[in-house]
mmCIF file of C-alpha atoms in Angstrom:
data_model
loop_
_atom_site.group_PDB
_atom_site.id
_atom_site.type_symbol
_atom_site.label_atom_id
_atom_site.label_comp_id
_atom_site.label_asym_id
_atom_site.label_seq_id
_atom_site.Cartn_x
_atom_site.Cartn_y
_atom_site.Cartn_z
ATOM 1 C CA UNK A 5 -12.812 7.170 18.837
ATOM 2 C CA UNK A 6 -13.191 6.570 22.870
ATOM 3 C CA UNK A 7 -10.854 3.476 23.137
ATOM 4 C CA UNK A 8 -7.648 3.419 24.781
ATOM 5 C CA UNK A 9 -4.220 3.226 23.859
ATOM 6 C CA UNK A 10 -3.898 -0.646 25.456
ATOM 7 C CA UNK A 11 -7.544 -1.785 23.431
ATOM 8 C CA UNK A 12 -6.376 -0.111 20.344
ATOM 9 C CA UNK A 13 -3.080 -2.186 20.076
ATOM 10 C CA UNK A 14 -5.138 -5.344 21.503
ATOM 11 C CA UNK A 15 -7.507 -4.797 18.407
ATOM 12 C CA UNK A 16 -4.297 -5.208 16.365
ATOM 13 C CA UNK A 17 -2.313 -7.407 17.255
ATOM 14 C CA UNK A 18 -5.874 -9.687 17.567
ATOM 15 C CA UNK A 19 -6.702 -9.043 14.221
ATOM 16 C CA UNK A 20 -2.603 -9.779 12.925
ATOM 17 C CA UNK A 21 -2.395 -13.205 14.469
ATOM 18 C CA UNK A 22 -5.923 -13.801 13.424
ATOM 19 C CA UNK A 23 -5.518 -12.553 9.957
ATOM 20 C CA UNK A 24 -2.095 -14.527 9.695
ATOM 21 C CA UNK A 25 -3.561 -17.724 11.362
ATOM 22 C CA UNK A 26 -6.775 -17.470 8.356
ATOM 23 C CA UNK A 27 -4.212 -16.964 5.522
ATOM 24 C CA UNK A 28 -1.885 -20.440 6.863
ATOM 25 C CA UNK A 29 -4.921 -22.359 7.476
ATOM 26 C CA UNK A 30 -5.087 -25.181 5.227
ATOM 27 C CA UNK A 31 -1.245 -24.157 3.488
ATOM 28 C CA UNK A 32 -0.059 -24.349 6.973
ATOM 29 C CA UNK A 33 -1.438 -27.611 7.939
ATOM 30 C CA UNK A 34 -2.797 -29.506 5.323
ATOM 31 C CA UNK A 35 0.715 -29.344 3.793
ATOM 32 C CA UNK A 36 0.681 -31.991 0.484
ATOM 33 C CA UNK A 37 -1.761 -34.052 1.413
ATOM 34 C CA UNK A 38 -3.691 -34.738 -1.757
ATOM 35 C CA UNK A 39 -7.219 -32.699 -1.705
ATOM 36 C CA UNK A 40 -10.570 -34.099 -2.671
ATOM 37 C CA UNK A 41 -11.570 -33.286 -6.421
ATOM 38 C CA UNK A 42 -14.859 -31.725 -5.345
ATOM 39 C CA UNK A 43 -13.094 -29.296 -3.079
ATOM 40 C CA UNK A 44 -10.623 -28.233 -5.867
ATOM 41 C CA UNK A 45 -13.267 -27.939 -8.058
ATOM 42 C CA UNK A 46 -15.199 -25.590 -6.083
ATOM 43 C CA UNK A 47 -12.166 -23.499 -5.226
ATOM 44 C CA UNK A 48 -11.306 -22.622 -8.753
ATOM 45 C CA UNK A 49 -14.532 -20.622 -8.386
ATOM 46 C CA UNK A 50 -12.989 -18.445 -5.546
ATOM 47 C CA UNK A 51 -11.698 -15.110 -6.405
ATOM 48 C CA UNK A 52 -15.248 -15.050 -9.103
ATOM 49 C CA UNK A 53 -17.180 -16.067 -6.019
ATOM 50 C CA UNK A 54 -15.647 -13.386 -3.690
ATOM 51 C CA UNK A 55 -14.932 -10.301 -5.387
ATOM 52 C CA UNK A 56 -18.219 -9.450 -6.844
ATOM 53 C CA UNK A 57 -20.188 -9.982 -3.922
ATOM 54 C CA UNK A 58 -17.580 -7.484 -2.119
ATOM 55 C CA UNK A 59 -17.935 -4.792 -5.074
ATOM 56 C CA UNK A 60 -21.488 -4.510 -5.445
ATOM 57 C CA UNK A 61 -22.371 -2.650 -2.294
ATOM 58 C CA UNK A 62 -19.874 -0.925 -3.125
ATOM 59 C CA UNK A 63 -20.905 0.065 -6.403
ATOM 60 C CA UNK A 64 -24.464 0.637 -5.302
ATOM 61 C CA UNK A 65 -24.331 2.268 -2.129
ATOM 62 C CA UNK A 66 -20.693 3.738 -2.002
ATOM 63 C CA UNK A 67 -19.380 5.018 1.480
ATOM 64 C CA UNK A 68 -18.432 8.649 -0.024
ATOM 65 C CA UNK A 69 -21.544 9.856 -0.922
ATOM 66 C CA UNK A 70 -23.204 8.600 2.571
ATOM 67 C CA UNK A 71 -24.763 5.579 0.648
ATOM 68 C CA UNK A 72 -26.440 7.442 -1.741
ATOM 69 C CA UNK A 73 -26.623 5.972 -5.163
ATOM 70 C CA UNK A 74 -24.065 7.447 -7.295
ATOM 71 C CA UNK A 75 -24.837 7.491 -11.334
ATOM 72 C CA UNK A 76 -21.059 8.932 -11.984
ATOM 73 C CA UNK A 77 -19.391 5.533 -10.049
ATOM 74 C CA UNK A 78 -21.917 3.135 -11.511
ATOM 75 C CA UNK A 79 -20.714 4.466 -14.890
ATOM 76 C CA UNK A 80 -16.894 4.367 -13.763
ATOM 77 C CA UNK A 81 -17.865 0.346 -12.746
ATOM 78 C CA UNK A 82 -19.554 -0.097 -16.375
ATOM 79 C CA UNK A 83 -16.564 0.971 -17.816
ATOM 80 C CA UNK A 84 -13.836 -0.874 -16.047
ATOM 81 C CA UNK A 85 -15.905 -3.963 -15.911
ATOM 82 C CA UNK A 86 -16.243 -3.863 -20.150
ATOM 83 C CA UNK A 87 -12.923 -2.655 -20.424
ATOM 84 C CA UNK A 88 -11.370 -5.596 -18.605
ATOM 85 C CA UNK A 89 -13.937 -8.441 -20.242
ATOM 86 C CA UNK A 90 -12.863 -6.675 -23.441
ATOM 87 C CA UNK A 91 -9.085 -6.435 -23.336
ATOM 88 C CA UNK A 92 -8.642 -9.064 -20.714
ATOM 89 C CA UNK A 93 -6.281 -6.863 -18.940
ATOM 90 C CA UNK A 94 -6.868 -5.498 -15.184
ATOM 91 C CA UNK A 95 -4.412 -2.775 -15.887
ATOM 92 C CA UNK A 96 -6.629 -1.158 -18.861
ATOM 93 C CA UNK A 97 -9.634 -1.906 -16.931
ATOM 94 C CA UNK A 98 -8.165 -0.022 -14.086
ATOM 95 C CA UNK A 99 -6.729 2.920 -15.691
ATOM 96 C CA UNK A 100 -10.238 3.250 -17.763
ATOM 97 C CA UNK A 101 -12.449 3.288 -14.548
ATOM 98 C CA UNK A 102 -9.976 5.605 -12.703
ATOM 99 C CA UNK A 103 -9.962 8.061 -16.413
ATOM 100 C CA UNK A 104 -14.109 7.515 -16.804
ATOM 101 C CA UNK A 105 -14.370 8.103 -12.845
ATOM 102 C CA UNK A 106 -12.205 11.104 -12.774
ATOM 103 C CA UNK A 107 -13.986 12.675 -16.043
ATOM 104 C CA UNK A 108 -17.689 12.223 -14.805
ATOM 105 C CA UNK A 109 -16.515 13.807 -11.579
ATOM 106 C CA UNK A 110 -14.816 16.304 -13.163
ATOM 107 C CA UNK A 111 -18.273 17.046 -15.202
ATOM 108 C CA UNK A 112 -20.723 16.417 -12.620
ATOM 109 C CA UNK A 113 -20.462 20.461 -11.320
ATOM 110 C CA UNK A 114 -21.421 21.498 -14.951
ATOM 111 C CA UNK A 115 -24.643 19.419 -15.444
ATOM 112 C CA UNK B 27 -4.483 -10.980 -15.293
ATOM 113 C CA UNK B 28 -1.062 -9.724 -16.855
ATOM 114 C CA UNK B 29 0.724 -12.955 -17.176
ATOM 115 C CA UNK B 30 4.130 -12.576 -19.178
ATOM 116 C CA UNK B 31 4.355 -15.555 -21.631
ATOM 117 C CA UNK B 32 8.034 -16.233 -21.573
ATOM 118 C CA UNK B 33 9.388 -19.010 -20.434
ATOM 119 C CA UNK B 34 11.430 -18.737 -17.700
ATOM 120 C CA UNK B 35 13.668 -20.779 -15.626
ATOM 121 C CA UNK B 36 14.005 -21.098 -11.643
ATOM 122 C CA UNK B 37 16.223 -18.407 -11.526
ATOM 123 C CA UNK B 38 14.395 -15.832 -13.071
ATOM 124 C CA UNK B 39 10.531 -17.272 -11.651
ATOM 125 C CA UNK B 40 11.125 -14.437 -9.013
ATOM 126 C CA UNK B 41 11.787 -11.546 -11.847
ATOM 127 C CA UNK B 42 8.960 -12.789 -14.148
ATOM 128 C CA UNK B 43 6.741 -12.598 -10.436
ATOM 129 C CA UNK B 44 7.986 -9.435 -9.889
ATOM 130 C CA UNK B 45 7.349 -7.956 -13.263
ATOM 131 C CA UNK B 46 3.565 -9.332 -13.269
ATOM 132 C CA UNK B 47 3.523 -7.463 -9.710
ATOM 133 C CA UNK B 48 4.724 -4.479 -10.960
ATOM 134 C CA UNK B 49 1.009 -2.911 -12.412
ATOM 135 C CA UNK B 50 -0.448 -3.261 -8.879
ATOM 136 C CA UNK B 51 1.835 -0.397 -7.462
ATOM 137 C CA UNK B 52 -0.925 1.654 -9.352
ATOM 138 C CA UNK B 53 -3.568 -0.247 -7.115
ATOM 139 C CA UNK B 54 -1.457 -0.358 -3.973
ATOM 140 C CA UNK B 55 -0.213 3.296 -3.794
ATOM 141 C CA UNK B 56 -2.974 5.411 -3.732
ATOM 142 C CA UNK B 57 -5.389 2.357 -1.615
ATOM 143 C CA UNK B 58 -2.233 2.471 1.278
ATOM 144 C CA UNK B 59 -2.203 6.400 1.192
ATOM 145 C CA UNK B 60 -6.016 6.368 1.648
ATOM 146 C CA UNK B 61 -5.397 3.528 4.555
ATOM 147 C CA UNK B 62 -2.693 6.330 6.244
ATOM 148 C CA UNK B 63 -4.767 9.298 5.526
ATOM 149 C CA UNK B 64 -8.234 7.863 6.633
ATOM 150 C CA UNK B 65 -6.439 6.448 10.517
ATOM 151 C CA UNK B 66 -5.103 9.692 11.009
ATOM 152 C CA UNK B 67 -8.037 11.294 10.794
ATOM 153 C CA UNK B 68 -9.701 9.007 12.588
ATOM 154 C CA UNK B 69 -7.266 9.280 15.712
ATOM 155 C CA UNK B 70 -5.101 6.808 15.119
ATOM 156 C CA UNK B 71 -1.148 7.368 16.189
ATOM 157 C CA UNK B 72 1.612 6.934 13.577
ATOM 158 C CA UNK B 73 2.813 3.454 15.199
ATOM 159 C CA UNK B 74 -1.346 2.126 15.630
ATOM 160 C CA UNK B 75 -1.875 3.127 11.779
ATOM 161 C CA UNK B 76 1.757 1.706 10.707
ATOM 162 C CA UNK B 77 0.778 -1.808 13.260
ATOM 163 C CA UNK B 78 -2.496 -2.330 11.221
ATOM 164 C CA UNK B 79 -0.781 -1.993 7.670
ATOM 165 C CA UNK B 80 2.485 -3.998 8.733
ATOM 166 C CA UNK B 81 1.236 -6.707 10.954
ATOM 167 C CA UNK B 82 -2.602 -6.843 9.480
ATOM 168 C CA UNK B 83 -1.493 -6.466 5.966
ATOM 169 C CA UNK B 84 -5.145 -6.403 4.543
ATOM 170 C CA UNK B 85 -6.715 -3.164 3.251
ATOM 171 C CA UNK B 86 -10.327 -4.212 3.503
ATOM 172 C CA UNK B 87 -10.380 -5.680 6.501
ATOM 173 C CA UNK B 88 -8.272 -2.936 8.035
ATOM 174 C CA UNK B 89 -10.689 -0.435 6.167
ATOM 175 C CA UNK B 90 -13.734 -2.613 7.810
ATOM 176 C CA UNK B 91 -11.987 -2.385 11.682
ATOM 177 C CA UNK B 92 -11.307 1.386 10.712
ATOM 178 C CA UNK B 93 -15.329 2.428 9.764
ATOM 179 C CA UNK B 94 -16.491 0.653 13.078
ATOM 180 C CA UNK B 95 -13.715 1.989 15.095
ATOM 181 C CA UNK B 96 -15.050 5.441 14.270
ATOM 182 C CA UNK B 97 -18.382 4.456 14.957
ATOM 183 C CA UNK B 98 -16.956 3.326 18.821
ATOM 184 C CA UNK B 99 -18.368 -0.433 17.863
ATOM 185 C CA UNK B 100 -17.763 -3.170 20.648
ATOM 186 C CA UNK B 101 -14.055 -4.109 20.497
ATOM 187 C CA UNK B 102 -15.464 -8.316 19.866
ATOM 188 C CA UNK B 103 -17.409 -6.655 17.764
ATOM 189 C CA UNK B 104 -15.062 -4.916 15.324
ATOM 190 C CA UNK B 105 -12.440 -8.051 15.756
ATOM 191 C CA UNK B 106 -15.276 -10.638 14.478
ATOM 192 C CA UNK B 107 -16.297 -8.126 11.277
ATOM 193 C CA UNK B 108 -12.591 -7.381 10.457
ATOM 194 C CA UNK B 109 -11.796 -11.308 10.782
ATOM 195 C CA UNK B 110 -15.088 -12.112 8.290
ATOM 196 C CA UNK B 111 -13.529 -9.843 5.850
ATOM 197 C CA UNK B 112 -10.305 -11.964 5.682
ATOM 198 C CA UNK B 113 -11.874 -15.307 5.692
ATOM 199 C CA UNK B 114 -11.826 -14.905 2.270
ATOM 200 C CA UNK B 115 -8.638 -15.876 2.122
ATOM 201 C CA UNK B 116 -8.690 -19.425 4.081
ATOM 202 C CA UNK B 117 -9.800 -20.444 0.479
ATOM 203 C CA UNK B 118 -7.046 -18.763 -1.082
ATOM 204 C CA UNK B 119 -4.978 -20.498 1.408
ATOM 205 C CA UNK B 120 -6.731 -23.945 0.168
ATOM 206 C CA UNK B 121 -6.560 -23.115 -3.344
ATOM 207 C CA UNK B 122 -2.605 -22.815 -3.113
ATOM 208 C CA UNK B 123 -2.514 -25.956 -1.306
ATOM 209 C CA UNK B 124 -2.191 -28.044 -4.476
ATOM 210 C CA UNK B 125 0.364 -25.951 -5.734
ATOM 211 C CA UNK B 126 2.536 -25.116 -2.917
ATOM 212 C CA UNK B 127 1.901 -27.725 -0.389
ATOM 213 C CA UNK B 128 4.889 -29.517 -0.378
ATOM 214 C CA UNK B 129 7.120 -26.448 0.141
ATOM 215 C CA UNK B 130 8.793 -26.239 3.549
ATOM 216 C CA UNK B 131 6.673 -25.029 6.782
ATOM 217 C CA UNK B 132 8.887 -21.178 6.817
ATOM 218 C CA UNK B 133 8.312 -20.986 2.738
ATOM 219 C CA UNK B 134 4.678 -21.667 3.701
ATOM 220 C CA UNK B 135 4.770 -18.922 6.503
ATOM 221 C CA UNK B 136 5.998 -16.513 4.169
ATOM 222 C CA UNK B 137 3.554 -16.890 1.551
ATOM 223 C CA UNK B 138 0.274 -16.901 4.365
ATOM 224 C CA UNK B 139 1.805 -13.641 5.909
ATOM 225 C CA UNK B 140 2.086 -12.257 2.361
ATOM 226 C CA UNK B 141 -1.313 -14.274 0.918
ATOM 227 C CA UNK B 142 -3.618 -11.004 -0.027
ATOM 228 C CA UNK B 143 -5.851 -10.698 -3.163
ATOM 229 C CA UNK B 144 -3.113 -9.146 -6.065
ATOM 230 C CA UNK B 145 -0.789 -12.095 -4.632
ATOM 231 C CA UNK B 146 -2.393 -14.508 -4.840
ATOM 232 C CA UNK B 147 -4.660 -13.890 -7.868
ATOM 233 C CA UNK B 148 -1.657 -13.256 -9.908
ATOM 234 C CA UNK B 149 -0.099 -16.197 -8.736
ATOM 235 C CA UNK B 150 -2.359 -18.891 -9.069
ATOM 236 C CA UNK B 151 -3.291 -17.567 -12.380
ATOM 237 C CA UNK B 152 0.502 -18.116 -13.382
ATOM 238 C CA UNK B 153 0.289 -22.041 -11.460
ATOM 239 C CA UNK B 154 -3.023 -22.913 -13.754
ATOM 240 C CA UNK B 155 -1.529 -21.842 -16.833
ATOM 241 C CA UNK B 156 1.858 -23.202 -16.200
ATOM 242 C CA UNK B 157 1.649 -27.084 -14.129
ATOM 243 C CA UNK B 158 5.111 -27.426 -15.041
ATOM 244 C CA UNK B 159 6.335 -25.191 -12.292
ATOM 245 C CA UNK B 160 8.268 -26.719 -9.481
ATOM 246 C CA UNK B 161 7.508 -25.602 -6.047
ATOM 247 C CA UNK B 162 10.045 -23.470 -5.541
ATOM 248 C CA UNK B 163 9.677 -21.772 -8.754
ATOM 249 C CA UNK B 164 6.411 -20.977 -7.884
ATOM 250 C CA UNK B 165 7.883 -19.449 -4.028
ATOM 251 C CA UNK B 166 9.964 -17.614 -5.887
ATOM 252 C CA UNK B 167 7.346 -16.753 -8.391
ATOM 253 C CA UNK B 168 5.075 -15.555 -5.483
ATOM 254 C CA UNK B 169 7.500 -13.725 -3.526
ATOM 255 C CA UNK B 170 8.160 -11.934 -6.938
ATOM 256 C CA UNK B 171 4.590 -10.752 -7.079
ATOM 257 C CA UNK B 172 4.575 -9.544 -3.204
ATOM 258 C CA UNK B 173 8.380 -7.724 -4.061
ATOM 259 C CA UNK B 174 6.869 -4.537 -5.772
ATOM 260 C CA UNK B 175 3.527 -4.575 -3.589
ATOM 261 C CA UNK B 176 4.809 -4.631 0.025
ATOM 262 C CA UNK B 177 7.260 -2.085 0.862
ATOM 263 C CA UNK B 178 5.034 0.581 -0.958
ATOM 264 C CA UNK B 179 2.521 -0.574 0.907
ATOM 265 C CA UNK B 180 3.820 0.172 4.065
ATOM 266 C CA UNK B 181 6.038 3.432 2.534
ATOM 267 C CA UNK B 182 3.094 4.984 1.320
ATOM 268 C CA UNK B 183 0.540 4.030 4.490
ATOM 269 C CA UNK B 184 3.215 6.089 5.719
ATOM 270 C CA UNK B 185 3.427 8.948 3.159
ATOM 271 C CA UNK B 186 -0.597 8.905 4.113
ATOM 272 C CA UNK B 187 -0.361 9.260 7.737
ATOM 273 C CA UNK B 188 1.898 12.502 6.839
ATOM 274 C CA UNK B 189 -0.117 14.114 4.759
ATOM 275 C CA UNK B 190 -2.909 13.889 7.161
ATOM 276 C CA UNK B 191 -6.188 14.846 6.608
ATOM 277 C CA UNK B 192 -4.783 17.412 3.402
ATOM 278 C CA UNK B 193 -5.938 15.176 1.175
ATOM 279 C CA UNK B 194 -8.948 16.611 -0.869
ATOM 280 C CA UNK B 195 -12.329 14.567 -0.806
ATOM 281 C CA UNK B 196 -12.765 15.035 -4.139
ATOM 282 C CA UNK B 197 -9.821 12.889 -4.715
ATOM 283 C CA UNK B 198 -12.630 9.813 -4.674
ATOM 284 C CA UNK B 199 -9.735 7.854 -3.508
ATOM 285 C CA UNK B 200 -12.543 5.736 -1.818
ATOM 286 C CA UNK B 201 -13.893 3.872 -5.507
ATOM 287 C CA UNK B 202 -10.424 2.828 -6.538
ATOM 288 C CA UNK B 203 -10.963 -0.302 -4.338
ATOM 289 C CA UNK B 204 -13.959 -1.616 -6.117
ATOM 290 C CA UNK B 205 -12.523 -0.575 -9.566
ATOM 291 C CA UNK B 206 -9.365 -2.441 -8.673
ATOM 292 C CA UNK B 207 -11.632 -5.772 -7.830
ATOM 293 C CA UNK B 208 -13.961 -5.050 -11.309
ATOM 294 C CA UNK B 209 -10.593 -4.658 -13.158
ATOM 295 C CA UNK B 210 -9.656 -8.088 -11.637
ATOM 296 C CA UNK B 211 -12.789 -9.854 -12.070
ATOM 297 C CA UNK B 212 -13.164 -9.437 -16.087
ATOM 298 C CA UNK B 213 -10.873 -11.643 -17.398
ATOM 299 C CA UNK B 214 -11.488 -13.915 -15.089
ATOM 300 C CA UNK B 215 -14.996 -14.407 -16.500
ATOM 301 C CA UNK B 216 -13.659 -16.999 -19.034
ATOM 302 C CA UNK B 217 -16.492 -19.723 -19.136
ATOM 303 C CA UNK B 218 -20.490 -19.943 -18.363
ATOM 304 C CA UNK B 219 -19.902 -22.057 -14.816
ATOM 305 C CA UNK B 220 -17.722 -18.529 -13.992
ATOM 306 C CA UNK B 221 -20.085 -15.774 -14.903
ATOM 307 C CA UNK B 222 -23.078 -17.646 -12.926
ATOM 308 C CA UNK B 223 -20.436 -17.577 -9.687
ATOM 309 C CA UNK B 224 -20.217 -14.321 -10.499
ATOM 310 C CA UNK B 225 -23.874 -13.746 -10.960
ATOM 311 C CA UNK B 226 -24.627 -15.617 -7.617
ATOM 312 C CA UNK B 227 -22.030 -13.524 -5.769
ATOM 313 C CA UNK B 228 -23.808 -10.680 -7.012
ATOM 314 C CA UNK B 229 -27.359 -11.143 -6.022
ATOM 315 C CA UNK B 230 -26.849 -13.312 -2.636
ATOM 316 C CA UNK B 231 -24.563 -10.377 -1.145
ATOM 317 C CA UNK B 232 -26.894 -7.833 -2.328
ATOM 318 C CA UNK B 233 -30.240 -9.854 -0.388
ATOM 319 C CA UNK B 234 -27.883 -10.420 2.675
ATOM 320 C CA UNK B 235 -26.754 -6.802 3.041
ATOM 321 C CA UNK B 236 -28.435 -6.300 6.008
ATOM 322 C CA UNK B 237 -26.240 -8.766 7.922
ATOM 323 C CA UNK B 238 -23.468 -8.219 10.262
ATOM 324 C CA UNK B 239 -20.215 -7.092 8.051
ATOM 325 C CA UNK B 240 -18.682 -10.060 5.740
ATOM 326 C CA UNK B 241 -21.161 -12.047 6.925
ATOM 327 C CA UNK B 242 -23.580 -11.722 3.798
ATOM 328 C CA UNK B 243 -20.177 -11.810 1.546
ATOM 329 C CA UNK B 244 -19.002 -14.940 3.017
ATOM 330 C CA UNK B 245 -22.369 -16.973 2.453
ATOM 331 C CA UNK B 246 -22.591 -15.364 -1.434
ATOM 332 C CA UNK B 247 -19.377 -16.814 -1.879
ATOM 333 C CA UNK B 248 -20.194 -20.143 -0.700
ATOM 334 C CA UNK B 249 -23.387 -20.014 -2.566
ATOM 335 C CA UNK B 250 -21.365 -18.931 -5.683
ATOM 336 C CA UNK B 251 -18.808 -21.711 -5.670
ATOM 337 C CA UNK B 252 -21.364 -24.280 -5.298
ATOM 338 C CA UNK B 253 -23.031 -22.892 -8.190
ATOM 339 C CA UNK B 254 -19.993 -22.680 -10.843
ATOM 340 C CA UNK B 255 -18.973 -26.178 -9.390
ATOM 341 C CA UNK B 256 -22.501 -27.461 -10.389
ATOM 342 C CA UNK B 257 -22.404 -25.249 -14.024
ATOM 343 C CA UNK B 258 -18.736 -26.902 -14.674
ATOM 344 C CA UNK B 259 -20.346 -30.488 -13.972
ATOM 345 C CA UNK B 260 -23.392 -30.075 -15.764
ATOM 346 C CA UNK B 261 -21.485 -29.177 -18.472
ATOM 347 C CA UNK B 262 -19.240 -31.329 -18.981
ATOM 348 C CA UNK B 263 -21.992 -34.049 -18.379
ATOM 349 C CA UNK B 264 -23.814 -32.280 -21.763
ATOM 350 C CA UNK B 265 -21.213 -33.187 -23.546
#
């Protein structure tokens, strides 16, 4: 890193008004001014329209193995993605992708 | 989503927040660590690292600014991808328009400052089930949610930034993001019009990987909302 100490601190406070100025957007000013219902209807679909297109890279190509695809984290997604469907419960769906993650990692040396 | 199902009045909307909050402190501690560790070793000072998790307050985006800090990316540059990451939330922030609209302008400051994905999913899951609420049941609900989640996200960004670079690689601290957001996503897949978002999502940001950071994600997502929208309608025209 070859930036200094003023553009590092420039880079955050840009990003912290920025960031704070996305998130009040329309709470901030549209206040309770009634919304179209086409516009509620489509953001129902948010979070299911966001998060999966921010996972799958992820899943495919993760950082930590220099985007190489990575059969033991595809599994770990598998299994927290049909533990959650199943029990309907991010919690279990986390804690079995961390336990299936941790396990194929932990067997990966041996095969 | 773990909702609780008792009723509760105003007084305790904060508690009932607070205790649907609780199970992301298994999310939040080990993603803030990685935040602290990953800054330090990328030459970040205690204060710079502690700035981005205080006054940023949004681990992928700060993640994002982080990976093309390291690569020395054009400061516009790593402002614009960091920024793309969060606009995400501009439709959380319309989504809890309906809900919390009315509330006054500092209740609405609050919750933008504190708006990030465990939040705000929780909450608006809890508003949906539950149109009863009053508005300032569901402030108090919200700041319930954020109550666990915040300070240990900034305590252990901090407890990361200590620990340095000690941490072990084969930690895989990195995959507990996406298994965190695959976690989330499942029970959320509760109709057809939401697994086709879903789908949509998917396959867009996968063709459009090749375009400047959050770029790709934020056109998927657009693409995907249009898509369940149209499902839901043509639906409910079937019937």
């Amino acid at each position: 890193m070859t930036y200094t100490t003023g553009e590092i601190w420039l880079t955050i406070g840009v990003l912290a008004i920025g960031t704070f100025l996305i998130r009040f957007s329309f709470l901030g000013l549209i206040g309770d001014r009634p919304m179209p219902a086409i516009v509620l209807r489509l953001l129902r679909f948010t979070p299911v329209a966001v998060l999966p297109g921010m996972v799958a890279p992820l899943v495919l190509w993760p950082a930590a193995t220099g985007g190489t695809p990575d059969p033991v984290r595809m599994i770990a997604a598998a299994a927290t993605m049909g533990i959650a469907l199943w029990t309907r419960n991010v919690l279990w769906g986390i804690i079995g992708g961390a336990a299936t993650l941790y396990a194929g990692l932990a067997i990966t040396p041996f095969l | 989503m773990t909702v609780s199902t008792a009723k509760a009045p105003a007084r305790n909307a904060f508690w009932a927040g607070f205790r649907d909050g609780l199970p992301f402190i298994f999310v939040v501690i080990p993603f803030s660590m990685l935040f602290g560790v990953v800054a330090t070793d990328a030459g970040l000072t205690l204060a710079q690292a502690m700035g981005f998790t205080v006054l940023v307050i949004a681990g992928a985006a700060q993640f994002a600014a982080l990976q093309m800090m390291m690569e020395n990316a054009a400061l516009p540059l790593v402002m614009l991808a960091a920024l793309a990451v969060n606009l995400r939330m501009a439709m959380y922030s319309a989504s809890l328009v309906p809900y919390l609209g009315a509330a006054p302008l500092w209740k609405r400051a609050l919750v933008a400052y504190l708006n990030f994905d465990q939040t705000y999913l929780t909450s608006i899951t809890r508003y949906e089930a539950r149109p009863e609420m009053s508005v300032s049941q569901r402030f108090l609900y919200f700041m319930g949610v954020a109550a666990p989640i915040t300070p240990l996200w900034y305590g252990m960004t901090l407890l990361g930034i200590l620990l340095g670079s000690s941490v072990p690689d084969n930690w895989a601290l990195d995959f507990i993001l996406p298994i965190t957001f695959l976690a989330m996503v499942g029970p959320m897949l509760k109709s057809l019009a939401h697994l086709a978002a879903a789908a949509v999502s998917v396959v867009v940001a996968l063709l459009l990987i090749g375009l400047p950071s959050g770029t790709g994600l934020l056109i998927a997502a657009g693409a995907a909302m249009v898509t369940g929208a149209a499902v839901e309608t043509w639906q409910e025209r079937r019937q």
